[in-house]
PDB file of C-alpha atoms and ligand atoms in Angstrom:
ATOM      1  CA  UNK A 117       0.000   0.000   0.000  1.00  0.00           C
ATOM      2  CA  UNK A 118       0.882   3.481  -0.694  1.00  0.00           C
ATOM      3  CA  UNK A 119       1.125   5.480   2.368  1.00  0.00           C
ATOM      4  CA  UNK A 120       1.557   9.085   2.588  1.00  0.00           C
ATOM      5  CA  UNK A 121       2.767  11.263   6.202  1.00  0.00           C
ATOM      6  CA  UNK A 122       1.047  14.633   7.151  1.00  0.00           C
ATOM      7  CA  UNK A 123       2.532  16.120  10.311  1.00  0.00           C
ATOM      8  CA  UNK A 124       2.086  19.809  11.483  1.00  0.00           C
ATOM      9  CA  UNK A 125       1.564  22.349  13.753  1.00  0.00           C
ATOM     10  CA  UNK A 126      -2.154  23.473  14.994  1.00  0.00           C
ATOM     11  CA  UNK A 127      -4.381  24.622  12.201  1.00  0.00           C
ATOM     12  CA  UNK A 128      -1.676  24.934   9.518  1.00  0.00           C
ATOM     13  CA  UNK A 129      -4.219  23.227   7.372  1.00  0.00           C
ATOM     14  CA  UNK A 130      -3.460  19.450   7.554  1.00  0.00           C
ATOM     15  CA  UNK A 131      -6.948  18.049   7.270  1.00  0.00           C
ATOM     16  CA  UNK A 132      -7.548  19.952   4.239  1.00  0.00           C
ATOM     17  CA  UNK A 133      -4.631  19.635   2.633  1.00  0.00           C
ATOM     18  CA  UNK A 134      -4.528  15.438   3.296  1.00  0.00           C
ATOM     19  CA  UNK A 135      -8.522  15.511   1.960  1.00  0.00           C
ATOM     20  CA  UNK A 136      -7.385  17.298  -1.232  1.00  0.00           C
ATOM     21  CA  UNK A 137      -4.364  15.038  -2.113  1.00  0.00           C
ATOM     22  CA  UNK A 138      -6.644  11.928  -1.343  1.00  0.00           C
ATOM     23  CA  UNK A 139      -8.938  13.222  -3.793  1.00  0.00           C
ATOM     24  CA  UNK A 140      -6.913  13.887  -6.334  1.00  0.00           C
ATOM     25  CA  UNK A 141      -4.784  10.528  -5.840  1.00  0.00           C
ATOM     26  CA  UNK A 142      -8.396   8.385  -4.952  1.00  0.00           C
ATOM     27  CA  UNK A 143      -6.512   7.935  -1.961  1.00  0.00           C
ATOM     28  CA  UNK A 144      -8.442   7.352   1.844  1.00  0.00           C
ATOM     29  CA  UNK A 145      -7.479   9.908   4.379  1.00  0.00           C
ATOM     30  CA  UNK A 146      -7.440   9.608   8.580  1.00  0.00           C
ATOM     31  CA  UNK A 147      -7.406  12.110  10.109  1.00  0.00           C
ATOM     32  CA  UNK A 148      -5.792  10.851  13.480  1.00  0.00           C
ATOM     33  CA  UNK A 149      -5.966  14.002  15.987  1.00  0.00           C
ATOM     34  CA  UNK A 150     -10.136  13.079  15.190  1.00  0.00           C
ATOM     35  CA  UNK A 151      -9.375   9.733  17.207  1.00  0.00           C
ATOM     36  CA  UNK A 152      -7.404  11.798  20.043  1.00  0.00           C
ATOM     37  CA  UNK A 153     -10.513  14.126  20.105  1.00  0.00           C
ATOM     38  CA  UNK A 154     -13.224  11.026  20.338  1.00  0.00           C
ATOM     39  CA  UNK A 155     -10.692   9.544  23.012  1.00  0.00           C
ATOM     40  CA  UNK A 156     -10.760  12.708  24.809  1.00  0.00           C
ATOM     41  CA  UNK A 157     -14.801  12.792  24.619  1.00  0.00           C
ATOM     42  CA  UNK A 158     -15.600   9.185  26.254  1.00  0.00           C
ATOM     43  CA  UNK A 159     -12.478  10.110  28.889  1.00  0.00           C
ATOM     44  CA  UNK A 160     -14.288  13.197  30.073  1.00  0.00           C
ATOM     45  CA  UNK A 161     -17.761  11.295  30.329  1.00  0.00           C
ATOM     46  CA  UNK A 162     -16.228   8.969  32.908  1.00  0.00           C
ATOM     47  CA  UNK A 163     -13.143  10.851  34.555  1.00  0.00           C
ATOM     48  CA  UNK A 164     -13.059  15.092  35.890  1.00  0.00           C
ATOM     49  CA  UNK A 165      -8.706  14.092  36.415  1.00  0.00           C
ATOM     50  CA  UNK A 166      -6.478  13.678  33.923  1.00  0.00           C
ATOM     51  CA  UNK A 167      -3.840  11.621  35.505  1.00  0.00           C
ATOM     52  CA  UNK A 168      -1.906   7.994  34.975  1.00  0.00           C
ATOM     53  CA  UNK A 169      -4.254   5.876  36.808  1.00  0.00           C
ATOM     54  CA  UNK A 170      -7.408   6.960  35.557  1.00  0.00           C
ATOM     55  CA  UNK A 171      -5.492   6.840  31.645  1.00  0.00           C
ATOM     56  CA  UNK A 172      -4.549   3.399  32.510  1.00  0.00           C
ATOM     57  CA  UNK A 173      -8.073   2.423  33.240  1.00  0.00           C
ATOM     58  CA  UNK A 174      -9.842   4.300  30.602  1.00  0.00           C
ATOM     59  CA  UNK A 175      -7.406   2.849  27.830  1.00  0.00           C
ATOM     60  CA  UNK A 176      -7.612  -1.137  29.208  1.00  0.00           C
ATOM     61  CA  UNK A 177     -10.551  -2.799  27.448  1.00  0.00           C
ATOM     62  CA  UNK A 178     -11.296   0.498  25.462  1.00  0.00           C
ATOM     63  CA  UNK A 179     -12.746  -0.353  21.955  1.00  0.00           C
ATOM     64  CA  UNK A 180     -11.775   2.674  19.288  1.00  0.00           C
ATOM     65  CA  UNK A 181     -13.175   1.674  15.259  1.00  0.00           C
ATOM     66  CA  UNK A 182     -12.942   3.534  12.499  1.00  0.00           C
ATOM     67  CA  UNK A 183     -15.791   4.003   9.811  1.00  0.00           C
ATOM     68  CA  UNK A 184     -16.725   6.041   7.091  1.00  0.00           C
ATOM     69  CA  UNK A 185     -20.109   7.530   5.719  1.00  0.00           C
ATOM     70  CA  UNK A 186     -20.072   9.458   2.273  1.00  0.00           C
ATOM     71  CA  UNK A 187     -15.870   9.803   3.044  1.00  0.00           C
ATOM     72  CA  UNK A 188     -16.812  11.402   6.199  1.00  0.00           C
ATOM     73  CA  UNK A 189     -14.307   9.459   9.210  1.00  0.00           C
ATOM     74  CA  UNK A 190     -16.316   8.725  12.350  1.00  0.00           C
ATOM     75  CA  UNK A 191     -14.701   7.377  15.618  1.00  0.00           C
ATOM     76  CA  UNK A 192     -16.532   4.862  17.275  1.00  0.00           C
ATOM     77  CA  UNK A 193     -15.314   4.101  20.947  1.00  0.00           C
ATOM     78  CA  UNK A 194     -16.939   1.592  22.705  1.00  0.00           C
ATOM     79  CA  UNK A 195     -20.098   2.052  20.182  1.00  0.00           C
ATOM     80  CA  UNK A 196     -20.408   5.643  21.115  1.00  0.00           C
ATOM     81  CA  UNK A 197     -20.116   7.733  17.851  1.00  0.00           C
ATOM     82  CA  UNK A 198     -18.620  11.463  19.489  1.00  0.00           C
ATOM     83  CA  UNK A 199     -17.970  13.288  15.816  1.00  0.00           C
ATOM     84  CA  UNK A 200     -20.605  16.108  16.454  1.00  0.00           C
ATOM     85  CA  UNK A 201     -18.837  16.923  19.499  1.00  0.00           C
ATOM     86  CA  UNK A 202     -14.541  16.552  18.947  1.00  0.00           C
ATOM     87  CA  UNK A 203     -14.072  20.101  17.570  1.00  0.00           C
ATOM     88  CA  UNK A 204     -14.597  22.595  20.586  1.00  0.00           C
ATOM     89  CA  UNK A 205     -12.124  24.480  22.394  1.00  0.00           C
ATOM     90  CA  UNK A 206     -12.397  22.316  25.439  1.00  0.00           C
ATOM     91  CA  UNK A 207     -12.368  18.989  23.324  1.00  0.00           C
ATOM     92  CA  UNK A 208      -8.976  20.759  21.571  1.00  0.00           C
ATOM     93  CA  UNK A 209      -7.169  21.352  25.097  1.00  0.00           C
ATOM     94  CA  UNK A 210      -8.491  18.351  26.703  1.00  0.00           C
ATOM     95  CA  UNK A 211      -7.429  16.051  23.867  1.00  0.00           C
ATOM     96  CA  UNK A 212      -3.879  17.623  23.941  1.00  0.00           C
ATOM     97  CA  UNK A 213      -3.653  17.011  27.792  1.00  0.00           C
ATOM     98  CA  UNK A 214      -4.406  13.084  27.431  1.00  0.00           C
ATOM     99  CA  UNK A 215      -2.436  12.273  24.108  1.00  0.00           C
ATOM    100  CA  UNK A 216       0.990  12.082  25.919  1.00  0.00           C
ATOM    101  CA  UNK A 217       0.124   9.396  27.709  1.00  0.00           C
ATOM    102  CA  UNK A 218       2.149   6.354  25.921  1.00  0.00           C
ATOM    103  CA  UNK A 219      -0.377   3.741  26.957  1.00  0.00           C
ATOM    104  CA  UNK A 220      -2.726   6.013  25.258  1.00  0.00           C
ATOM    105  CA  UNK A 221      -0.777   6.727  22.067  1.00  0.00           C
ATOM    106  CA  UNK A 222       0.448   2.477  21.638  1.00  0.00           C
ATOM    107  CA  UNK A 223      -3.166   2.258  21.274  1.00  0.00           C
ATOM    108  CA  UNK A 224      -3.902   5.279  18.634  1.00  0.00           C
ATOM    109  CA  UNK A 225      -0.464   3.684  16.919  1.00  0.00           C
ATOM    110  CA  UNK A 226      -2.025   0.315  16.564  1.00  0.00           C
ATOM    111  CA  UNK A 227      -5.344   1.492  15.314  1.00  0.00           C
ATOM    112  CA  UNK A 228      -3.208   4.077  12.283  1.00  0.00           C
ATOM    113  CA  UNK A 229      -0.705   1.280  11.394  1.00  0.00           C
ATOM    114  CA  UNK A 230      -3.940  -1.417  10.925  1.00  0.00           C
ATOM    115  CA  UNK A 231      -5.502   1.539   8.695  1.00  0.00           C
ATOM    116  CA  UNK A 232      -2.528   1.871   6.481  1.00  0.00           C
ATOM    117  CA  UNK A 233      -1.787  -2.085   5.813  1.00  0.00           C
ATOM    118  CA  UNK A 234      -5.062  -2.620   3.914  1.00  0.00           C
ATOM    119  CA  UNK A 235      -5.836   1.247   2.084  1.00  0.00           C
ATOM    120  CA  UNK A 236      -3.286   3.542   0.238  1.00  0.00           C
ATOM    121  CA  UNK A 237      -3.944   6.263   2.145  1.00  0.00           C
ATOM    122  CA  UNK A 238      -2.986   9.948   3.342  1.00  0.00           C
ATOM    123  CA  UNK A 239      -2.374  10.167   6.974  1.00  0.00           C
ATOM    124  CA  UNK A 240      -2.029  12.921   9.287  1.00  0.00           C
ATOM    125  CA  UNK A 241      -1.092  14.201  12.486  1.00  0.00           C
ATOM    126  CA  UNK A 242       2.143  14.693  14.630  1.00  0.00           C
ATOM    127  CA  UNK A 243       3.982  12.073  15.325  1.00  0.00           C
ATOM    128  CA  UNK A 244       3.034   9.605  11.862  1.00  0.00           C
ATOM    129  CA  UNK A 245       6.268   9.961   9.931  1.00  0.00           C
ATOM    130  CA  UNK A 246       8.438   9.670  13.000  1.00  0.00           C
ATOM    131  CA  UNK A 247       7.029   7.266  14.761  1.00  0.00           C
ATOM    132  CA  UNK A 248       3.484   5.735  13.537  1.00  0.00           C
ATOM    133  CA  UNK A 249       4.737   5.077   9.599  1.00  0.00           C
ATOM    134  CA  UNK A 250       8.557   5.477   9.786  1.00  0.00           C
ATOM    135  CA  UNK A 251       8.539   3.185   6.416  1.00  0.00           C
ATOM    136  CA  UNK A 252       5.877   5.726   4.519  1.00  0.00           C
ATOM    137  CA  UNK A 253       6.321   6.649   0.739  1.00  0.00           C
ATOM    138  CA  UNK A 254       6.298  10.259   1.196  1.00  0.00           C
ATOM    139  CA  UNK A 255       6.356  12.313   4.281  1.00  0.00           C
ATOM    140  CA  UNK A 256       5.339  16.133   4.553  1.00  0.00           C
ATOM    141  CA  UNK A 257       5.737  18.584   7.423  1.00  0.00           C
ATOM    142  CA  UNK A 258       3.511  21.447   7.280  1.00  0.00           C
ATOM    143  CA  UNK A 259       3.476  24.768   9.011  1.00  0.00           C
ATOM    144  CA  UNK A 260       2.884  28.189   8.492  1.00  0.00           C
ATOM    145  CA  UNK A 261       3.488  31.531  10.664  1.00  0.00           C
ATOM    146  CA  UNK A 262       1.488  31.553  13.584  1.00  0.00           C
ATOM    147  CA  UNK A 263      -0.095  34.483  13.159  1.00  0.00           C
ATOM    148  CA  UNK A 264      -0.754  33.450   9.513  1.00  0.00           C
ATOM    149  CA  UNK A 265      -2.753  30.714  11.127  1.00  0.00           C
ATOM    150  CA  UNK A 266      -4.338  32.374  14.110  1.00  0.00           C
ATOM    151  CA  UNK A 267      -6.216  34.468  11.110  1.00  0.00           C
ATOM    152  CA  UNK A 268      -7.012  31.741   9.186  1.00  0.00           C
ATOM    153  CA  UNK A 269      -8.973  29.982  12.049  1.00  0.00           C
ATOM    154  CA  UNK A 270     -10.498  33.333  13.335  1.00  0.00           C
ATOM    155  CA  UNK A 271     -12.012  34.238   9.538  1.00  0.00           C
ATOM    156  CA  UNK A 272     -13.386  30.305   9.762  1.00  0.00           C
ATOM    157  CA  UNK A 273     -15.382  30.970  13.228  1.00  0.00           C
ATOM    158  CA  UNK A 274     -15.673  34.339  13.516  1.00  0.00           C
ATOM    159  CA  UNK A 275     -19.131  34.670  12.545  1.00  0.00           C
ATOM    160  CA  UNK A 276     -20.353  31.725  14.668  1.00  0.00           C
ATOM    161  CA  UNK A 277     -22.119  32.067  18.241  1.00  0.00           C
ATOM    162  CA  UNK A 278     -19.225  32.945  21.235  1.00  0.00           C
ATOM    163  CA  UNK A 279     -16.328  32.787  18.755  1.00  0.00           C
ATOM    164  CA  UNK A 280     -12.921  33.344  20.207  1.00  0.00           C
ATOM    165  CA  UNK A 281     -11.279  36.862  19.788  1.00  0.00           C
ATOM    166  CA  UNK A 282      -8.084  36.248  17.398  1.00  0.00           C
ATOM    167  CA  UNK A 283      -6.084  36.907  20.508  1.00  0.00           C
ATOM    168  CA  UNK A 284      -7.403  33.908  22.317  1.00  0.00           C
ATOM    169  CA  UNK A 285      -7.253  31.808  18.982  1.00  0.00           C
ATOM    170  CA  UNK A 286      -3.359  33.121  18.956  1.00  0.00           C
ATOM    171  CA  UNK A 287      -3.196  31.978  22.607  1.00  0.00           C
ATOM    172  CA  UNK A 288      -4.724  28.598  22.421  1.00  0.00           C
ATOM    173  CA  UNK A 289      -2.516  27.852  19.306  1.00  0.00           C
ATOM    174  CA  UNK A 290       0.467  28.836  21.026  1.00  0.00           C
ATOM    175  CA  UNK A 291       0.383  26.437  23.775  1.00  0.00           C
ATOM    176  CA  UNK A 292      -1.081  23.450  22.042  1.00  0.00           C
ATOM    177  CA  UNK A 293       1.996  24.170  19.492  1.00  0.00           C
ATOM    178  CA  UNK A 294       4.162  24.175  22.857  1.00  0.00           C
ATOM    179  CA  UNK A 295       2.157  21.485  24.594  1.00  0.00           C
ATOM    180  CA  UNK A 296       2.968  19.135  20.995  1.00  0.00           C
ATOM    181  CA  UNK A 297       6.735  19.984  20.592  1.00  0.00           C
ATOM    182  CA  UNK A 298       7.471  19.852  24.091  1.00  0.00           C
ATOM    183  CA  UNK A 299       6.330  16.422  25.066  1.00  0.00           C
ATOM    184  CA  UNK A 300       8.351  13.911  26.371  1.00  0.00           C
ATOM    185  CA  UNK A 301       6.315  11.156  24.536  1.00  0.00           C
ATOM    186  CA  UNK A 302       6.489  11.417  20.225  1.00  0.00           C
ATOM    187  CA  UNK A 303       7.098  15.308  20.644  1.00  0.00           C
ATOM    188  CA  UNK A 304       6.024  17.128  16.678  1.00  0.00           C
ATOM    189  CA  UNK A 305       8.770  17.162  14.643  1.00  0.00           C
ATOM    190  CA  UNK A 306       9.736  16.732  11.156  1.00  0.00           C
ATOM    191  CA  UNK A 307      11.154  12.973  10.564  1.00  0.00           C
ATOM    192  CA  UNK A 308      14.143  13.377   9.044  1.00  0.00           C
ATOM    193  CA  UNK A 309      13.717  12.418   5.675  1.00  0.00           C
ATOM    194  CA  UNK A 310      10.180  14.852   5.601  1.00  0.00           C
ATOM    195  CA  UNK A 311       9.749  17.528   2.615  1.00  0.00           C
ATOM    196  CA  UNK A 312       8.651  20.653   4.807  1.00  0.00           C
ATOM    197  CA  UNK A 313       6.485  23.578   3.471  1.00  0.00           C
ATOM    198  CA  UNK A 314       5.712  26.550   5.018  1.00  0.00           C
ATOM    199  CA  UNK A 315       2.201  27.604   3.210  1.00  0.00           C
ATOM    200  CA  UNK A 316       2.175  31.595   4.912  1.00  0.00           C
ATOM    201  CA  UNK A 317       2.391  32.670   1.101  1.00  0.00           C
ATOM    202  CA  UNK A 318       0.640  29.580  -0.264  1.00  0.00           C
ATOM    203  CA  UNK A 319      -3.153  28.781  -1.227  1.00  0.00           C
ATOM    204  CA  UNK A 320      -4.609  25.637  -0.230  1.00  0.00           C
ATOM    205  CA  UNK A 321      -5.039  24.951  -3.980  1.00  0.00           C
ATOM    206  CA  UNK A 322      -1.129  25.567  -4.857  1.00  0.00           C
ATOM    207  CA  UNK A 323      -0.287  23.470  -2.012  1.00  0.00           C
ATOM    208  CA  UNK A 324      -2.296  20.718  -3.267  1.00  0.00           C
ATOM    209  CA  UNK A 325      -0.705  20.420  -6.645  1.00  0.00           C
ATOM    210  CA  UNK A 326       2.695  20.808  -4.924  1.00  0.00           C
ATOM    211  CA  UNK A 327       2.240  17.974  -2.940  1.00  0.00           C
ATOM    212  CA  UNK A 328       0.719  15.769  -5.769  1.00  0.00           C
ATOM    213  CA  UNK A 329       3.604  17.232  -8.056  1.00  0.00           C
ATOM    214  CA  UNK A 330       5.686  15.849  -5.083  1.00  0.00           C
ATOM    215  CA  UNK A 331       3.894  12.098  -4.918  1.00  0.00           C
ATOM    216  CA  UNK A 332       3.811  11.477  -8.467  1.00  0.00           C
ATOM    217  CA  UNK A 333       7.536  12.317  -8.943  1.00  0.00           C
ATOM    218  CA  UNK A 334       8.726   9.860  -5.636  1.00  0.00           C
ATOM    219  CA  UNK A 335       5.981   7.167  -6.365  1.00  0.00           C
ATOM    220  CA  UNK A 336       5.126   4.969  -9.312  1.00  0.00           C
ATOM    221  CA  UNK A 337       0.685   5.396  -8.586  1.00  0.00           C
ATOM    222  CA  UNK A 338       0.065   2.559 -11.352  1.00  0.00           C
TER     223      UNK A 338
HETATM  224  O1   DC B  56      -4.871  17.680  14.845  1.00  0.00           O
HETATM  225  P1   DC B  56      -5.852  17.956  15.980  1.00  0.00           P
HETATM  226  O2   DC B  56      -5.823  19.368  16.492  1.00  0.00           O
HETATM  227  O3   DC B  56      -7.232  17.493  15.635  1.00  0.00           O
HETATM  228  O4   DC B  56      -5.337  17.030  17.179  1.00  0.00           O
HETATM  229  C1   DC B  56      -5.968  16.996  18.424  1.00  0.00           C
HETATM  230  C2   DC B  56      -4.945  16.685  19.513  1.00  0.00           C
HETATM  231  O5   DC B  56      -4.432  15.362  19.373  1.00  0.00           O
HETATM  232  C3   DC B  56      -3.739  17.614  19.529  1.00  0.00           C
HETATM  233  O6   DC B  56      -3.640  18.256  20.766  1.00  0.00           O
HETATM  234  C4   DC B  56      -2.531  16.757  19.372  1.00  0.00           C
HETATM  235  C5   DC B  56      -3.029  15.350  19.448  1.00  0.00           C
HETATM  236  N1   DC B  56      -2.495  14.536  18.377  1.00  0.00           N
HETATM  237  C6   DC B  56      -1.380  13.784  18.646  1.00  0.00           C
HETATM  238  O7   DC B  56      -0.833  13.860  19.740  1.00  0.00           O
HETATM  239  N2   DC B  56      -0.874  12.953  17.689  1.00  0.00           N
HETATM  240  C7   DC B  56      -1.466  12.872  16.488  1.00  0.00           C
HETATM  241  N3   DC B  56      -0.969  12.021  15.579  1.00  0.00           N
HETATM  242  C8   DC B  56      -2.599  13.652  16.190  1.00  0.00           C
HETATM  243  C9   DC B  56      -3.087  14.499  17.162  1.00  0.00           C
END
C-alpha cells in the first residue's frame, strides 16, 4: 500500500490539505488528531482528572473503530459515535492534555498502522512519519506563521455564536503548538527524511498540486 505522512503544527491546514491530495490521488485519508478528540470525549464522560491511573483504566478494554459515511471518518469508541462533538475548544485542550500518555498513544499507533496495511492512504497528524509510519512513501511537514494561522482559524469561526477573539485563537494555538513539541512522549517534529512547506504565502489549492507534483515524482501510482 501506498502510504503518505502529514505532520504539522495546529491549524496549519493538515486536514484539508490530506482531503485534497486523497482526492486527487483516490486515496483514503485519517485524520488521526479526530481519534485523540473522540478519546478525549468518552475520557471526560467517565473521569473530571487527567492523571496515569485513571489513563490506565480508561485505555484497558477500550474499543476505538474507524468508519466512514459518504468519506466522512467517524470514531466509534466503545459504540459511542462522538464526531458532532470533537471540535470545541475544550475537546482541543483536553485532547492535547491526554495524548501524551504512551499507553494512550500504543493504542492510537495500533489502530493508524492497521488503517494503512489494507488502504493507500494519506495520513495525518504529529507524530506519523516519525514514529506511527517510519517506512511511509512520502512524508510532509507542514506549518505556516502563527499568526498566519491564528487568522485563518479566526475568519473560519468568527461569525459563529461565542467565537474566540483572534487573541485567544493566537493563545490557544500557542500552547497546544508548545504542549505538541514539548512532550516527552512522540514530541512534533519533522522525521528526518520529511519535505517541509511553510504555506504563509501559499493557497490551499497551490499546495495541493505541490504535494501531488511531489507524490507522483517519488511514487510509481500505477
Ligand atoms: O490535529 P488535531 O488538532 O485534531 O489534534 C488533536 C490533539 O491530538 C492535539 O492536541 C494533538 C493530538 N495529536 C497527537 O498527539 N498525535 C497525532 N498524531 C494527532 C493528534
Amino acid at each position: 500500500m501506498i502510504n503518505i505522512t502529514i505532520d504539522g503544527h495546529v491549524g496549519s491546514g493538515k486536514s484539508t490539505l490530506a482531503k485534497g491530495i486523497a482526492k486527487a490521488l483516490n486515496f483514503k485519508t485519517f485524520d488521526t488528531g479526530a481519534v485523540y478528540r473522540s478519546l478525549a470525549c468518552a475520557f471526560r464522560e467517565k473521569y473530571t482528572e487527567v492523571n496515569e491511573e485513571n489513563i490506565n483504566e480508561f485505555i484497558k478494554d477500550i474499543k476505538v473503530q474507524i468508519k466512514f459515511e459518504n468519506d466522512l471518518q467517524h470514531v466509534i469508541v466503545d459504540g459511542e459515535d462522538f464526531t458532532p462533538y470533537i471540535r470545541t475548544e475544550e475537546i482541543s485542550m483536553l485532547s492535547s492534555v491526554i495524548s501524551p500518555y504512551q499507553v494512550l498513544r500504543d493504542k492510537v499507533t495500533t489502530l493508524q498502522r492497521d488503517f494503512a496495511r489494507v488502504y493507500n492512504c494519506v495520513v495525518e497528524g504529529r507524530d506519523i512519519g516519525t514514529i506511527v509510519l517510519p517506512d511511509a512513501d512520502v512524508k510532509f511537514f507542514i506549518t505556516a506563521d502563527e499568526k498566519v494561522r491564528a487568522k485563518r482559524r479566526f475568519e473560519q469561526i468568527k461569525d459563529k455564536k461565542d467565537s474566540p477573539s483572534f487573541e485567544e485563537i493566537l493563545k490557544d494555538l500557542r500552547e497546544r503548538d508548545y504542549k505538541d513539541e514539548h512532550r516527552a512522549v512522540a514530541p512534533l517534529k519533522p522525521a528526518n527524511d520529511a519535505i517541509i512547506i511553510d504555506t504563509s504565502d501559499m493557497s490551499l489549492e497551490e499546495t495541493i498540486d505541490r504535494c501531488v507534483n511531489i507524490i507522483k515524482e517519488k511514487v510509481s501510482l500505477n
